[in-house]
PDB file of C-alpha atoms in Angstrom:
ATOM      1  CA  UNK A   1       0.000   0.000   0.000  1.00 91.00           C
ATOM      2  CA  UNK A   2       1.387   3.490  -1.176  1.00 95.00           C
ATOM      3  CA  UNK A   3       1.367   6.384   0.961  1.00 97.00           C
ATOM      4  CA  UNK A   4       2.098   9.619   1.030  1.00 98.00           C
ATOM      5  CA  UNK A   5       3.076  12.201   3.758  1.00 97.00           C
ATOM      6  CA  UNK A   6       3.674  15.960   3.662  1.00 97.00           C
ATOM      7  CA  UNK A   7       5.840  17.846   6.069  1.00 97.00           C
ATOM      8  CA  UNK A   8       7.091  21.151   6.280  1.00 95.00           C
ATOM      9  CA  UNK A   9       6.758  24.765   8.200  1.00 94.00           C
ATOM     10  CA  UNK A  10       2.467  25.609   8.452  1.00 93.00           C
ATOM     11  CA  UNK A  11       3.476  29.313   8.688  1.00 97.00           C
ATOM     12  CA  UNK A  12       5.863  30.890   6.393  1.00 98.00           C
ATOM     13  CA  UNK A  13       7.292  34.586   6.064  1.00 98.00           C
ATOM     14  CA  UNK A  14       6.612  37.097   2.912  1.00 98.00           C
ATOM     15  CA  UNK A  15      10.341  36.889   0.470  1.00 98.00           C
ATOM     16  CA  UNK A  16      10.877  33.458   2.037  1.00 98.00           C
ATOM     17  CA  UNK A  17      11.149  30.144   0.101  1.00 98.00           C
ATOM     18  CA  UNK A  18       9.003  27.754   1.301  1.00 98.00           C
ATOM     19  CA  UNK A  19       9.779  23.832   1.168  1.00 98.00           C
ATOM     20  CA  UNK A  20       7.314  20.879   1.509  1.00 98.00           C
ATOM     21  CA  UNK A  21       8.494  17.229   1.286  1.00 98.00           C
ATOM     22  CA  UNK A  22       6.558  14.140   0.836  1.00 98.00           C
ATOM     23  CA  UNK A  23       7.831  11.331   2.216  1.00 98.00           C
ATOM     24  CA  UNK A  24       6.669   7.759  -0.157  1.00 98.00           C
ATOM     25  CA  UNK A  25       6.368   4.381   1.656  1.00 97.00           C
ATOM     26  CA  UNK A  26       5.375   1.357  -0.376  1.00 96.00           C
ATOM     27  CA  UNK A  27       6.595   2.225  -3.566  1.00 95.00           C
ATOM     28  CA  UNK A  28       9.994   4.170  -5.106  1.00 94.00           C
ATOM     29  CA  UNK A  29       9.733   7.380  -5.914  1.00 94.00           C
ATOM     30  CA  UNK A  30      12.095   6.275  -9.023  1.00 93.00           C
ATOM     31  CA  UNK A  31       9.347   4.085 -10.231  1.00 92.00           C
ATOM     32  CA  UNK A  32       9.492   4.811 -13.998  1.00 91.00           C
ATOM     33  CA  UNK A  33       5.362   3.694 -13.815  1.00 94.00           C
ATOM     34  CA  UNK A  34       4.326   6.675 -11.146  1.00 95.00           C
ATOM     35  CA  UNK A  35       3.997  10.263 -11.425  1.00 96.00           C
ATOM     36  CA  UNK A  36       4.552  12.679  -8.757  1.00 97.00           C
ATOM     37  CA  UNK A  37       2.669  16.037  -8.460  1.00 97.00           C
ATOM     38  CA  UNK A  38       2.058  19.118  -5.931  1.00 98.00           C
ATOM     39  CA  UNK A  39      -1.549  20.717  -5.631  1.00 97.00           C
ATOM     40  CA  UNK A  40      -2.804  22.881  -3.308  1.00 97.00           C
ATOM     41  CA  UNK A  41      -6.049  24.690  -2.727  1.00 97.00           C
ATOM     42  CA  UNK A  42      -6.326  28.129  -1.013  1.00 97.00           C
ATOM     43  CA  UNK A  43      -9.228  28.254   1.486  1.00 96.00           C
ATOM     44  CA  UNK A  44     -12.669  28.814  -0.404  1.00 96.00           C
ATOM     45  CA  UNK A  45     -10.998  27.881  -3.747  1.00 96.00           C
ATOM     46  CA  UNK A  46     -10.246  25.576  -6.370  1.00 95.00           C
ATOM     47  CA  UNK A  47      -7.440  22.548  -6.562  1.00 95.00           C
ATOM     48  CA  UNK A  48      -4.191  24.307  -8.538  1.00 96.00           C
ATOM     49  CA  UNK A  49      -2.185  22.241 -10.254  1.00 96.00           C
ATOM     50  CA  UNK A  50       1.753  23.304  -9.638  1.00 97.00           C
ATOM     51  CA  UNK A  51       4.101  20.836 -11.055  1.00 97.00           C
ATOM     52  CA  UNK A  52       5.617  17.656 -10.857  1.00 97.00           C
ATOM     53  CA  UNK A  53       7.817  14.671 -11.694  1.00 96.00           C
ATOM     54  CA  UNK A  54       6.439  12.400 -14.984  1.00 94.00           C
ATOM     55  CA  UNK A  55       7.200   8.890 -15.461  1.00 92.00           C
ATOM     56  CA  UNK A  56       9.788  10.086 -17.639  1.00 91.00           C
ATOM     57  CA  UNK A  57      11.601  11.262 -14.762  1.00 90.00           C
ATOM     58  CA  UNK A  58      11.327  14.944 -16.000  1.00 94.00           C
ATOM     59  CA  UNK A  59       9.956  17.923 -13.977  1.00 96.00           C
ATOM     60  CA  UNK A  60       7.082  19.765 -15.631  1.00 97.00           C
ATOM     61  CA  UNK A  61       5.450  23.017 -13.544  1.00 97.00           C
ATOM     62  CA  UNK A  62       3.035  25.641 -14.097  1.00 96.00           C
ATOM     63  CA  UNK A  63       3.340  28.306 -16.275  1.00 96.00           C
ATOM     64  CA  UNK A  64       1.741  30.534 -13.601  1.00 96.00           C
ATOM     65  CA  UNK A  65       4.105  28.906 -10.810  1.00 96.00           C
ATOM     66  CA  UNK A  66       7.670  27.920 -13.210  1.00 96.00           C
ATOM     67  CA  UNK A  67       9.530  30.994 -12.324  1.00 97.00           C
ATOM     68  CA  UNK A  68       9.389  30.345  -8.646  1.00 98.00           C
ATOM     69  CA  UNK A  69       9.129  27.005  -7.839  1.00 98.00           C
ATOM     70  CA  UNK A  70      11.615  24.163  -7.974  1.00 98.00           C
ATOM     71  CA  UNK A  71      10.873  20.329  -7.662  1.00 97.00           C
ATOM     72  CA  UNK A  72      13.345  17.707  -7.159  1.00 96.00           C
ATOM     73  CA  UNK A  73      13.319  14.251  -5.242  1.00 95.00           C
ATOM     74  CA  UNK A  74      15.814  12.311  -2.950  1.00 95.00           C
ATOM     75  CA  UNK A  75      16.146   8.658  -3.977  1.00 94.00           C
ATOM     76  CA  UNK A  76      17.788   8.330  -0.287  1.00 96.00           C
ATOM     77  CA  UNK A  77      15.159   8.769   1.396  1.00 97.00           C
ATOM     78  CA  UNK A  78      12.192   8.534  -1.312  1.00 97.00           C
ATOM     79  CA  UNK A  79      10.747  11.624  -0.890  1.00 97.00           C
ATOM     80  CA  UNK A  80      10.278  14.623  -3.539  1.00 97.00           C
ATOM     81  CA  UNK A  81       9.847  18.058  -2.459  1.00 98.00           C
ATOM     82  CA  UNK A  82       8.997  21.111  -3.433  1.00 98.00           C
ATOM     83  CA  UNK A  83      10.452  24.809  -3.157  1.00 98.00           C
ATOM     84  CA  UNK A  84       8.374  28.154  -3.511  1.00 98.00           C
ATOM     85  CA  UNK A  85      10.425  31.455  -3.719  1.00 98.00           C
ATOM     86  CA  UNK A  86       9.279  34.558  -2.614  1.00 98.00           C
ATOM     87  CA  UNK A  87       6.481  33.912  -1.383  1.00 98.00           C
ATOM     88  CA  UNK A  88       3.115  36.292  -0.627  1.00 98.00           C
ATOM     89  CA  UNK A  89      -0.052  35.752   1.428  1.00 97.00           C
ATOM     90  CA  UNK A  90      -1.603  34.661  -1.954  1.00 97.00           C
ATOM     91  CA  UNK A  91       0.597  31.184  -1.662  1.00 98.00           C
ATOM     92  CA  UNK A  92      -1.572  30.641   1.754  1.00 98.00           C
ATOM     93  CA  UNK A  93      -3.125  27.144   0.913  1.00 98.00           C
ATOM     94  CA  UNK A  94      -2.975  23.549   2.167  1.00 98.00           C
ATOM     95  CA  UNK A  95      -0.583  21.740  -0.347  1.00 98.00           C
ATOM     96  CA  UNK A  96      -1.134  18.203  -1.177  1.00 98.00           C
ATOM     97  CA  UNK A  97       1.718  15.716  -3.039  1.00 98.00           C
ATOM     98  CA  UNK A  98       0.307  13.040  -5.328  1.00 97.00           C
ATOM     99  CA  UNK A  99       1.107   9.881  -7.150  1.00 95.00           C
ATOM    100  CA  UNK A 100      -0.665   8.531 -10.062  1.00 94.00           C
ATOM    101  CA  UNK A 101       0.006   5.101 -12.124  1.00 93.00           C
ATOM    102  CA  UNK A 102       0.597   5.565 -15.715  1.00 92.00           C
ATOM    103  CA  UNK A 103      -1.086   8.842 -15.812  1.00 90.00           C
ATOM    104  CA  UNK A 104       0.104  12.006 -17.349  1.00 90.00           C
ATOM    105  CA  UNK A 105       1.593  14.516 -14.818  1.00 90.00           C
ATOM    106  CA  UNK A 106      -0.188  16.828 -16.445  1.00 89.00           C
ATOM    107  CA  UNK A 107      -3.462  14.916 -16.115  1.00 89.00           C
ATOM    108  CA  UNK A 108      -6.697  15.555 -14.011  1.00 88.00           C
ATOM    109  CA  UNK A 109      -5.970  15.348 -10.483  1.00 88.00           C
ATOM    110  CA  UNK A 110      -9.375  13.106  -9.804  1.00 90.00           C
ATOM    111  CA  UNK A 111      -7.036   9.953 -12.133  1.00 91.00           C
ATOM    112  CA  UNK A 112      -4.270   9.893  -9.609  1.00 94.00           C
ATOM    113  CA  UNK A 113      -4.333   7.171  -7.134  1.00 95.00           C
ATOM    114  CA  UNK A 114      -2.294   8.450  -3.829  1.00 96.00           C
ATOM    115  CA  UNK A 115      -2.633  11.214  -1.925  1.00 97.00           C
ATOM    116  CA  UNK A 116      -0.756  12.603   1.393  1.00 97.00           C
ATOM    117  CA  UNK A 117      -3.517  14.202   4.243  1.00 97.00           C
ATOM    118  CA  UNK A 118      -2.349  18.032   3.139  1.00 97.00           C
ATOM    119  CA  UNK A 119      -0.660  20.069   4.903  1.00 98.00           C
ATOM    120  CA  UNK A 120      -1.430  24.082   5.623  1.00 98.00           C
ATOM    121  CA  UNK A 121       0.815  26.270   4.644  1.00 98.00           C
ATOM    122  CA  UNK A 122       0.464  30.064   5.724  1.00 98.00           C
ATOM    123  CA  UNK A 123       2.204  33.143   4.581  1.00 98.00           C
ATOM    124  CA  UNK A 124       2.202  36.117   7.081  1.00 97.00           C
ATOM    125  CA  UNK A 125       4.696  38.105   9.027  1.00 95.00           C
TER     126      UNK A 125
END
């Protein structure tokens, strides 16, 4: 059984980077067959996709997102994280990691089949 668990800080200060992990247990997180992705939802609004690791091994982020975030994984420890630079109030959300079986990275978050509790994240100094 795959699962999935998200740590990092739940408050965060404007101009800092922020960094989740998600820690994997019952699979590797260098399975060529999974795909690894970030989401998070502010309060009161929709899922956001914001990047990810394909089965091809290859990061892929949002357009919105691509200039400040960063995602990378640790075969050491199988986990992947994820780093957001500078960030506002506006990045206030819980963030969620995912893994899907041969699914697209890109593809709707409702086809992926594991998903870590969420974790809030708030910006505010």
């Amino acid at each position: 059984q795959v699962q999935l668990q998200e740590s990092g800080p739940g408050l965060v200060k404007p101009s800092q980077t922020l960094t989740l992990t998600c820690s994997v247990s019952g699979d590797s997180i260098t399975a060529t067959y999974i795909a690894w992705i970030w989401l998070r939802q502010p309060s009161g609004k929709g899922l956001e996709w914001m990047g990810g690791i394909g089965t091809d091994g290859s990061t892929y982020y949002s357009p919105s997102l691509e200039s400040r975030t960063s995602i990378s994984r640790n075969t050491s420890k199988n986990q992947f994280s994820l780093q957001l630079s500078s960030v506002t109030p506006e990045d206030t959300a819980v963030y969620y990691c995912g893994g899907g079986i041969r699914v697209g990275v890109k593809s709707n978050s409702a086809t992926y089949d594991y998903w870590g509790q969420g974790t809030q994240v708030t910006v505010s100094s």
